[in-house]
């Protein structure tokens, strides 16, 4: 179940968000902004580009890519 489904379920079952249950999404989809869902923003385009370049040159290096927490109303 995605975050949107989770929020709908909570509303239908009198579960208060975030008082009774915290919800955190990932990838900062547009619906997360509309529904005020706390989410992680993961730079998937940047990750894909870097992985592609590493695959082409045969690199096996390790690189951390920062993600960002966007706090809204569900935590």
CSV table of C-alpha atoms in Angstrom, one decimal:
chain,number,residue,atom,x,y,z
A,1,UNK,CA,0.0,0.0,0.0
A,2,UNK,CA,1.4,3.4,-0.9
A,3,UNK,CA,1.2,6.5,1.2
A,4,UNK,CA,-1.9,7.7,-0.4
A,5,UNK,CA,-3.7,4.4,0.3
A,6,UNK,CA,-2.3,4.5,3.8
A,7,UNK,CA,-3.7,7.9,4.5
A,8,UNK,CA,-7.1,6.9,3.0
A,9,UNK,CA,-7.2,3.8,5.2
A,10,UNK,CA,-6.4,5.8,8.3
A,11,UNK,CA,-9.1,8.3,7.6
A,12,UNK,CA,-11.6,5.5,7.0
A,13,UNK,CA,-10.6,3.8,10.2
A,14,UNK,CA,-10.3,6.8,12.5
A,15,UNK,CA,-6.5,6.5,12.8
A,16,UNK,CA,-5.1,10.0,13.3
A,17,UNK,CA,-2.0,10.9,11.3
A,18,UNK,CA,0.5,11.8,12.7
A,19,UNK,CA,-0.8,11.4,16.3
A,20,UNK,CA,-1.5,7.7,16.1
A,21,UNK,CA,0.6,6.7,13.1
A,22,UNK,CA,3.4,8.6,11.3
A,23,UNK,CA,3.6,8.1,7.5
A,24,UNK,CA,6.8,8.8,5.4
A,25,UNK,CA,7.0,8.4,1.7
A,26,UNK,CA,9.9,8.4,-0.7
A,27,UNK,CA,10.8,10.0,-4.0
A,28,UNK,CA,8.7,13.1,-3.3
A,29,UNK,CA,6.0,12.4,-5.8
A,30,UNK,CA,3.7,15.3,-6.6
A,31,UNK,CA,0.8,13.7,-4.7
A,32,UNK,CA,2.9,13.9,-1.6
A,33,UNK,CA,2.9,17.6,-1.8
A,34,UNK,CA,-0.8,17.8,-2.4
A,35,UNK,CA,-1.6,15.5,0.6
A,36,UNK,CA,1.2,17.0,2.8
A,37,UNK,CA,3.0,13.7,3.2
A,38,UNK,CA,6.5,13.8,4.7
A,39,UNK,CA,8.8,12.3,2.2
A,40,UNK,CA,12.4,11.6,1.2
A,41,UNK,CA,13.6,13.2,-2.0
A,42,UNK,CA,15.8,10.7,-3.8
A,43,UNK,CA,17.7,12.0,-6.9
A,44,UNK,CA,16.9,9.0,-9.1
A,45,UNK,CA,17.8,10.8,-12.4
A,46,UNK,CA,21.3,11.6,-10.9
A,47,UNK,CA,21.6,8.1,-9.6
A,48,UNK,CA,20.7,6.6,-13.0
A,49,UNK,CA,23.2,8.8,-14.8
A,50,UNK,CA,26.0,8.0,-12.5
A,51,UNK,CA,25.3,4.3,-12.6
A,52,UNK,CA,25.2,4.3,-16.4
A,53,UNK,CA,28.5,6.1,-16.6
A,54,UNK,CA,30.1,3.6,-14.1
A,55,UNK,CA,28.7,0.7,-16.2
A,56,UNK,CA,30.2,2.1,-19.3
A,57,UNK,CA,33.7,2.6,-17.9
A,58,UNK,CA,33.6,-0.5,-15.7
A,59,UNK,CA,34.1,1.5,-12.5
A,60,UNK,CA,33.4,-0.2,-9.2
A,61,UNK,CA,33.8,2.8,-7.0
A,62,UNK,CA,31.5,3.7,-4.1
A,63,UNK,CA,29.8,7.1,-4.0
A,64,UNK,CA,27.2,8.3,-1.6
A,65,UNK,CA,24.4,10.4,-3.0
A,66,UNK,CA,22.6,12.6,-0.5
A,67,UNK,CA,18.9,12.4,-0.1
A,68,UNK,CA,16.7,15.0,1.6
A,69,UNK,CA,13.9,14.7,4.1
A,70,UNK,CA,11.0,17.0,3.3
A,71,UNK,CA,8.9,17.4,6.5
A,72,UNK,CA,5.3,18.0,6.0
A,73,UNK,CA,2.3,17.0,8.2
A,74,UNK,CA,2.5,13.2,8.5
A,75,UNK,CA,5.2,12.9,11.1
